[in-house]
Coordinates of C-alpha atoms and ligand atoms in Angstrom, one line a residue:
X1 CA -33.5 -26.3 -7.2
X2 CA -31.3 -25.0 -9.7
X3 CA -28.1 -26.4 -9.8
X4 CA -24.7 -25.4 -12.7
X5 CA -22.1 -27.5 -12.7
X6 CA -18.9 -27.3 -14.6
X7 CA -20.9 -24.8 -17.3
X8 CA -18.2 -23.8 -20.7
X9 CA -19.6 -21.9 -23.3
X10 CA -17.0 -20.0 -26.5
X11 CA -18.2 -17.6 -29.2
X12 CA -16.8 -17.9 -32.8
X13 CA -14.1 -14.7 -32.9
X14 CA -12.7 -14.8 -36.0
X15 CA -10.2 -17.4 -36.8
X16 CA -10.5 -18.3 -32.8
X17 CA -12.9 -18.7 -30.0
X18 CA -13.8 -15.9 -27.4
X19 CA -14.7 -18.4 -23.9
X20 CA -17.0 -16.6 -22.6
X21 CA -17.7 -18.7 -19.6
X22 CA -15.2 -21.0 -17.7
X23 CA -16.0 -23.7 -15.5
X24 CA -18.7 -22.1 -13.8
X25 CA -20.5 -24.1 -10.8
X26 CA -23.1 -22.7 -9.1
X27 CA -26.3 -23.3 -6.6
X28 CA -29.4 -21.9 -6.2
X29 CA -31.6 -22.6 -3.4
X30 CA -35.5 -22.6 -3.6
X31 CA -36.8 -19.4 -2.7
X32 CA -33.3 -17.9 -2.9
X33 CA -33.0 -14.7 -4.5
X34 CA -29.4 -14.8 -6.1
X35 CA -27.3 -11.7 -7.6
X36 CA -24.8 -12.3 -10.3
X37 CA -22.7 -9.2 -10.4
X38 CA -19.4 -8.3 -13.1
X39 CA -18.2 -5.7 -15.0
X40 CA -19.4 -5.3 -18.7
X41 CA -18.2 -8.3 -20.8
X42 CA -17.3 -10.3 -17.9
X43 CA -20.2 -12.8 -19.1
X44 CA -22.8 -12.0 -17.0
X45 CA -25.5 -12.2 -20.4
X46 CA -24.1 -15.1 -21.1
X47 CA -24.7 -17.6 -18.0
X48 CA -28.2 -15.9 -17.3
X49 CA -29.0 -17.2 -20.9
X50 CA -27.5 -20.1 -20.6
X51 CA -30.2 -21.2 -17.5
X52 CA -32.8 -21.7 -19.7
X53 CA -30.7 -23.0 -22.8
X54 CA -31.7 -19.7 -25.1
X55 CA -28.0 -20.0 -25.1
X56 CA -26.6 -23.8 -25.5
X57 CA -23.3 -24.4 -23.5
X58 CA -20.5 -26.0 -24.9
X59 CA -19.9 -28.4 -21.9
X60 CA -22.0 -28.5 -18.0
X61 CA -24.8 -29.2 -17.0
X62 CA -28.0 -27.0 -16.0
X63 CA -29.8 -28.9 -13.5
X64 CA -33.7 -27.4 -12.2
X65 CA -35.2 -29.9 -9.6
X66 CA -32.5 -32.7 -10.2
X67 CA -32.8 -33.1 -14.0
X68 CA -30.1 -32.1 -16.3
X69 CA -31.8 -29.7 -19.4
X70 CA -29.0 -29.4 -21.4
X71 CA -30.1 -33.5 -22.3
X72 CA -33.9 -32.3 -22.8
X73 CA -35.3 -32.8 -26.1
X74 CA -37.1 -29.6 -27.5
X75 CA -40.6 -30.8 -26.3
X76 CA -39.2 -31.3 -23.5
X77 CA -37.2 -27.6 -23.5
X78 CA -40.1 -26.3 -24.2
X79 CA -42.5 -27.3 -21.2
X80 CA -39.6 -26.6 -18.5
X81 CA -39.1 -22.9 -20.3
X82 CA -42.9 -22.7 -19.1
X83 CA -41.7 -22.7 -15.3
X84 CA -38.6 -20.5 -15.8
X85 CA -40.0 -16.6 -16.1
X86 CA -37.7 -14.0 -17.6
X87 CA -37.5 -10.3 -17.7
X88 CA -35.0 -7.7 -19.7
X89 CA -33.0 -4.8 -19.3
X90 CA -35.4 -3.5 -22.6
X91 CA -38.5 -4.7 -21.2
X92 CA -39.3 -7.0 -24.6
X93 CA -42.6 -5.7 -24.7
X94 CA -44.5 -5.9 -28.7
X95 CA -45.2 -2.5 -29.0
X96 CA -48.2 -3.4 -31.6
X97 CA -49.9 -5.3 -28.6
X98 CA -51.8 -3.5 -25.6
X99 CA -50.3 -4.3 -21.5
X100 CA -53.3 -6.9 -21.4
X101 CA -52.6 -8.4 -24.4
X102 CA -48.4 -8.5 -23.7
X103 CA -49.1 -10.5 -20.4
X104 CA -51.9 -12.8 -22.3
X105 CA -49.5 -14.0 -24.8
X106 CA -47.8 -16.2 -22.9
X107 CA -51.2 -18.2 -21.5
X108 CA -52.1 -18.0 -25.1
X109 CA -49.2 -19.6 -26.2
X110 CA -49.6 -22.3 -23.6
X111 CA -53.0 -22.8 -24.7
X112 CA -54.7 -22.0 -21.2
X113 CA -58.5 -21.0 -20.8
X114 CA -60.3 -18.5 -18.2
X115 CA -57.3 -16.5 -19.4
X116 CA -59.0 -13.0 -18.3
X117 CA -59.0 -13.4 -14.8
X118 CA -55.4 -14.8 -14.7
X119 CA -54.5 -11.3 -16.8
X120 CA -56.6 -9.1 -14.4
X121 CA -54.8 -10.7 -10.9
X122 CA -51.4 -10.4 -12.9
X123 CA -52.3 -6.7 -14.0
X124 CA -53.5 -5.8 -10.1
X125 CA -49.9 -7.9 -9.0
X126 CA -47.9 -5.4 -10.7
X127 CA -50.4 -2.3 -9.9
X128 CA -51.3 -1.5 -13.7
X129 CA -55.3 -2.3 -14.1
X130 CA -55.8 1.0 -15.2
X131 CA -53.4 0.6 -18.0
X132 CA -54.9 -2.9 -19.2
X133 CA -55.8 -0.6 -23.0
X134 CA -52.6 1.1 -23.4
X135 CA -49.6 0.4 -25.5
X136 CA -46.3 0.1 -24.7
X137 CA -45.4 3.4 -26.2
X138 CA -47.6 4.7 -23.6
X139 CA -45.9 3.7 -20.9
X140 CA -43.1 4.8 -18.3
X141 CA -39.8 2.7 -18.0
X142 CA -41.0 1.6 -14.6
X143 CA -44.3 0.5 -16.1
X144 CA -42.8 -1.1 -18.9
X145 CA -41.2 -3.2 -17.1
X146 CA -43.9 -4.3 -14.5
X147 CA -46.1 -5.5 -17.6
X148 CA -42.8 -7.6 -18.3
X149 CA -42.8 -9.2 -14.8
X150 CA -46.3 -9.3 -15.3
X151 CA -45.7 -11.5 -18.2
X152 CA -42.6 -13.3 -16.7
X153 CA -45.2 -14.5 -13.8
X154 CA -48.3 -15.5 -16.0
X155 CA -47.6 -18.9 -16.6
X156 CA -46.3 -19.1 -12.5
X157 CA -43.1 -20.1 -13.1
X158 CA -40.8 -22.2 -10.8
X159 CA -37.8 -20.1 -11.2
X160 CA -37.4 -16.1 -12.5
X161 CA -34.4 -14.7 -14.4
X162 CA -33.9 -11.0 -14.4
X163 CA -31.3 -9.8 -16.9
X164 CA -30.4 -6.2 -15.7
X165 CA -33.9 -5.3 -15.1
X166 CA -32.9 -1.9 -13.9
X167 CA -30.7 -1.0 -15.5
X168 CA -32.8 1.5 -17.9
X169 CA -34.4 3.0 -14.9
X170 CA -34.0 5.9 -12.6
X171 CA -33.2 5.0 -9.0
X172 CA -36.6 6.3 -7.8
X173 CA -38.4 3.9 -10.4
X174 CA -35.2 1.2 -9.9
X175 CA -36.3 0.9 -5.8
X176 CA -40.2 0.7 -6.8
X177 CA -39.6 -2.4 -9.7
X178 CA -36.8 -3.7 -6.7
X179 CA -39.6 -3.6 -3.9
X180 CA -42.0 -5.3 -6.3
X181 CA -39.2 -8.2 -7.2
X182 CA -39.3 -8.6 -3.2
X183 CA -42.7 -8.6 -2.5
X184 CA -43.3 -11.1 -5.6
X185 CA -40.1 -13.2 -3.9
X186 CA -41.9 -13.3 -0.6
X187 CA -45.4 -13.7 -2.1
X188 CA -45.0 -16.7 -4.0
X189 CA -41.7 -18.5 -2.6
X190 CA -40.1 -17.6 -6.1
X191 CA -36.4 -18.7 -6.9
X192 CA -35.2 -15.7 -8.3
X193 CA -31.9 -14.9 -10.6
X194 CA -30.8 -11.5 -11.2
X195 CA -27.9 -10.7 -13.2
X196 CA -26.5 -6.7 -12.2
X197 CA -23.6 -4.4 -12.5
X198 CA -24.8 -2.4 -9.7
X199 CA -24.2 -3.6 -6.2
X200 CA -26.8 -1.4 -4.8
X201 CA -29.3 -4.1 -6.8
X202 CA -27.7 -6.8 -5.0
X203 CA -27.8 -5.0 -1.6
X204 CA -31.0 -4.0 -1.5
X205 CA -32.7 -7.4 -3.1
X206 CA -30.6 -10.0 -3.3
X207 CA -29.5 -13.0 -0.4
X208 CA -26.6 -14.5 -2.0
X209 CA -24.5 -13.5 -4.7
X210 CA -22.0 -14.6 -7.0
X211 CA -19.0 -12.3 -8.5
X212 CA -18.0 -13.2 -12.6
X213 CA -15.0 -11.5 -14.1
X214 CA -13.8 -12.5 -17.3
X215 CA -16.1 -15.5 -17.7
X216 CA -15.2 -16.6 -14.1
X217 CA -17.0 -16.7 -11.2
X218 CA -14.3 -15.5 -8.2
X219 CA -16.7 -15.1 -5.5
X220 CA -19.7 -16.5 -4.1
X221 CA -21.3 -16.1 -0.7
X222 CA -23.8 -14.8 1.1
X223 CA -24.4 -10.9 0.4
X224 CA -23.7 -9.8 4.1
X225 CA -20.4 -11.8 4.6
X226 CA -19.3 -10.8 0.3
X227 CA -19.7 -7.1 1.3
X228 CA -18.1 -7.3 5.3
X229 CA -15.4 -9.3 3.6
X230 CA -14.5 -9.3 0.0
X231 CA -12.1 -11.2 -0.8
X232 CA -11.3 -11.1 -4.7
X233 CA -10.0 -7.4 -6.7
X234 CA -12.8 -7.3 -8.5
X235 CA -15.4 -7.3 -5.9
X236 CA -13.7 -5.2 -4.2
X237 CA -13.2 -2.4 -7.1
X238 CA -17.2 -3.2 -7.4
X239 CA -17.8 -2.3 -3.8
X240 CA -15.6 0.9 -4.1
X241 CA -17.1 2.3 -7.8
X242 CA -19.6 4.8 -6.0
X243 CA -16.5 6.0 -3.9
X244 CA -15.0 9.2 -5.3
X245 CA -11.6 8.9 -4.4
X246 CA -10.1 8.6 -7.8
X247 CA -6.6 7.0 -9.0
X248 CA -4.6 10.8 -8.9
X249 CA -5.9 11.5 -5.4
X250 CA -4.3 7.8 -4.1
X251 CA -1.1 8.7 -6.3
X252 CA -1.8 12.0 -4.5
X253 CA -2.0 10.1 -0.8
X254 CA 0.6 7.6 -1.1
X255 CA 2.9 10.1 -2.2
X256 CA 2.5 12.1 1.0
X257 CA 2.2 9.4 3.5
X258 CA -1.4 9.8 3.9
X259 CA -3.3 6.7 4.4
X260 CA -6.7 6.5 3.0
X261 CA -8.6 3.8 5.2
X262 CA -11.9 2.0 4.5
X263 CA -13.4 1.4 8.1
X264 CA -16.7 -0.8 8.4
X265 CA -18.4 -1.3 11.6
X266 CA -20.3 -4.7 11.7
X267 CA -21.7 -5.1 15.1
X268 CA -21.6 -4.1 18.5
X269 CA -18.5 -1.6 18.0
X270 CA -21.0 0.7 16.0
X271 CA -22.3 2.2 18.9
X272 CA -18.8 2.7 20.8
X273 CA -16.8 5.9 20.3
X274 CA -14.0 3.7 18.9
X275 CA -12.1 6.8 17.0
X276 CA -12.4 9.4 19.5
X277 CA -10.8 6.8 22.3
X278 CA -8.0 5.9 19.9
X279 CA -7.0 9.6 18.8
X280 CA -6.7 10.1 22.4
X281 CA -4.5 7.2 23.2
X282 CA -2.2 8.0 20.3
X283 CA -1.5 11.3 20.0
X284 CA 0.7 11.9 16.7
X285 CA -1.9 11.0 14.0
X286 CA -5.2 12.9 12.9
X287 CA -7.9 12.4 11.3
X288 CA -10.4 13.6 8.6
X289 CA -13.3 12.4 7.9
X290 CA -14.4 12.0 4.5
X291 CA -17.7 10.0 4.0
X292 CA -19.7 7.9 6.2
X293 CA -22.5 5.9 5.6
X294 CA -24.6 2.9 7.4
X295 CA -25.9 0.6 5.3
X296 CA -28.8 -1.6 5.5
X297 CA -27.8 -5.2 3.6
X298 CA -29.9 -7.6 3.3
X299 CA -32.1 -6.8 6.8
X300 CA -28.5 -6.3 8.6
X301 CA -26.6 -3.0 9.3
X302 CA -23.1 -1.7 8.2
X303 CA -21.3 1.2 9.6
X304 CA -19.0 2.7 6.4
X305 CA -16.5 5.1 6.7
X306 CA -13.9 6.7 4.7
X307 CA -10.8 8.6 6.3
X308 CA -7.3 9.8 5.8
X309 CA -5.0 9.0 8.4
X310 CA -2.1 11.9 8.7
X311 CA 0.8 11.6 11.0
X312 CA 4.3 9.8 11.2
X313 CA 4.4 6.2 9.7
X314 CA 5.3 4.3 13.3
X315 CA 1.9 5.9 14.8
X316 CA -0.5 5.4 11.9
X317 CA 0.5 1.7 11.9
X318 CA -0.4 2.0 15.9
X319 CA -3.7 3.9 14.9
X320 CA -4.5 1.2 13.0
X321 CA -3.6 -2.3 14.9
X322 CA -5.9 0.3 17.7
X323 CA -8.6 -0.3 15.3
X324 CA -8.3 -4.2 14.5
X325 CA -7.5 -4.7 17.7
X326 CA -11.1 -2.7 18.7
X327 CA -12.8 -5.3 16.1
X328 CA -13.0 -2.6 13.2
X329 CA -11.9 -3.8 9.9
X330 CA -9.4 -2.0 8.3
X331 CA -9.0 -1.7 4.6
X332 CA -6.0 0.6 3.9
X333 CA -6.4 2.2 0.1
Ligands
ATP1 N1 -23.2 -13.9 -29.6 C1 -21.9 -13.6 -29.4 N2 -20.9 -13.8 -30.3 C2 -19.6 -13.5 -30.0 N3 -19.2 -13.1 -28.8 C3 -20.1 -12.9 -27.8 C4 -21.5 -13.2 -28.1 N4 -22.2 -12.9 -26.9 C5 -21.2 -12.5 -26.0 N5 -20.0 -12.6 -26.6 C6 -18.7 -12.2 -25.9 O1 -18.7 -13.0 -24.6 C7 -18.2 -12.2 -23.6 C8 -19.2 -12.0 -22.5 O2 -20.3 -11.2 -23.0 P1 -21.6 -11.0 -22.1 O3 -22.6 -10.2 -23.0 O4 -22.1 -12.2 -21.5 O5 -21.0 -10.0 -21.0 P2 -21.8 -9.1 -19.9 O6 -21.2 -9.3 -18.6 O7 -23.3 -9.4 -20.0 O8 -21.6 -7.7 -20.5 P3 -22.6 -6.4 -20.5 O9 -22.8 -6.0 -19.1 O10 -21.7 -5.4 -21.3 O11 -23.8 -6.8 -21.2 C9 -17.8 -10.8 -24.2 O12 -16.4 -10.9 -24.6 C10 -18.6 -10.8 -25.5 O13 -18.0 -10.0 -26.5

């Protein structure tokens, strides 16, 4: 459906060139919804513009349905932009335009009749019919940005880019414009691109995902096996941001051979007293628990925990080969 291969794109900096994307390659199924996540400047703005050519690459191609854009003359750019939707981190909204008339504009543009009744269905999509009058400036965040989705959808695009649409919002009002993204997702078999720095976006919404970090992309998988199993630094230091260990309490840890483990239980071991079993089989460690979660990804769940391991060096390493052994995966910290 949506296809990047071998995508460059540099900046002017000065004298020199800032590449802010390198060699990117990347595949996005039909009804997929796919997460790009990074840390800020890692180019995350950059390759989400870059899909519908609002940003020109340097080198790549940008394939929808087979056919390269990037070769696309700008008639032709302009009827395929029709079938790519996009939303913003700011909304976008014209604050000197009412909700109705924001989500019109876009049929008007496209010079499409019966537009009323198109407006009204988008307006009850997004649950805003009684706002139809107001103006932006009226509005909440989370309302602001269901008029833009309702806008992104009007012209029923093929394919929707999201560029940090939460990322103003409060998590209350991030879950609700989330569940909407879903139910839209489901609804209308909509391909759907959503840039984040937030893995809690891509946990809750997304199927696949792809990690960029200084204009690469280091990871790519589906979200269940990237988050059971990272496997690059970043993604990992992404997964652990909401932690609060901090750098002086592992300085603190190593220091005093206390291990800090990460523990995640995937499947059938969730339900089996794993830990108790193992502190009574070897005796010269303890352990204290510090947080503990289970997380639903993606439909599927995953036991979290976070421990330090006290005790002599010979029977932590025991403690933990117990665990691997026991089908827990380990991460020491
Ligand atoms: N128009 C531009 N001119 C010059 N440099 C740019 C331009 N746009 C982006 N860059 C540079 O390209 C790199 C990637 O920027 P980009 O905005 O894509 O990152 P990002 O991951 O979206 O960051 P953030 O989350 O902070 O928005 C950065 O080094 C940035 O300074």
């Amino acid at each position: 459906m949506l296809e990047v291969k071998n995508l460059n794109k540099t900046f002017p900096n000065g004298k020199e060139r800032i590449q802010a994307l390198k060699d990117i390659n990347l595949k996005v199924e039909k009804g997929e919804i796919f997460g790009i996540i990074g840390l800020s400047g890692a180019g995350k703005s950059t390759l989400i513009r870059t899909l519908n050519l609002l940003e020109p690459p340097d080198s790549g191609t940008v394939e929808i349905d087979g056919k390269n854009i990037v070769e696309f003359t700008e008639k032709e750019l302009r009827e395929v932009r029709r079938e790519i939707g996009m939303i913003f981190q700011n909304f976008n909204l014209l604050s000197s335009l009412t909700v109705y008339e924001n989500v019109e504009l876009p049929l008007k543009i496209a010079k499409k009749k019966d537009r009323k009744d198109r407006v009204t269905e988008l307006l009850r999509l997004v649950g805003l019919e009684d706002k139809a009058n107001c103006y932006p400036s009226q509005l909440s965040g989370g309302q602001k940005q269901r008029v833009g989705i309702a806008r992104a959808l009007a012209n029923n695009p093929k394919i929707l880019l999201c560029d940090e649409p939460t990322s103003a919002l409060d998590p209350v009002t991030t879950k609700s414009i989330l569940n909407l993204l879903k139910e839209i997702n489901e609804k209308f078999s909509l391909t759907t691109v959503i840039i984040t720095h937030d893995m809690g976006v891509i946990k809750n919404l997304c199927n696949k995902v792809a990690v960029i970090s200084g204009g690469e992309l280091v990871e790519k998988g589906e979200v269940f096996e990237v988050f059971t199993n990272p496997k690059s630094y970043v993604t990992k230091e992404l997964l652990l941001e909401n932690d609060f260990i901090d750098k002086t309490q592992k300085d603190y840890y190593h220091s005093n051979g206390i291990k800090y483990l990460n523990l995640q239980f995937n499947g059938e071991e969730a339900t089996q007293p794993i830990i108790s079993r193992g502190l009574r089989k070897i005796q010269g460690v303890e352990l204290n628990i510090l947080k503990g979660v289970i997380e639903d990804i993606n439909g599927k769940k995953l036991g979290r925990l976070l421990v330090e391991l006290t005790g002599e060096e010979q029977y932590q390493r025991e403690f933990i080969d117990y665990l691997k052994e026991n089908a827990v995966l380990v991460e020491v910290l």
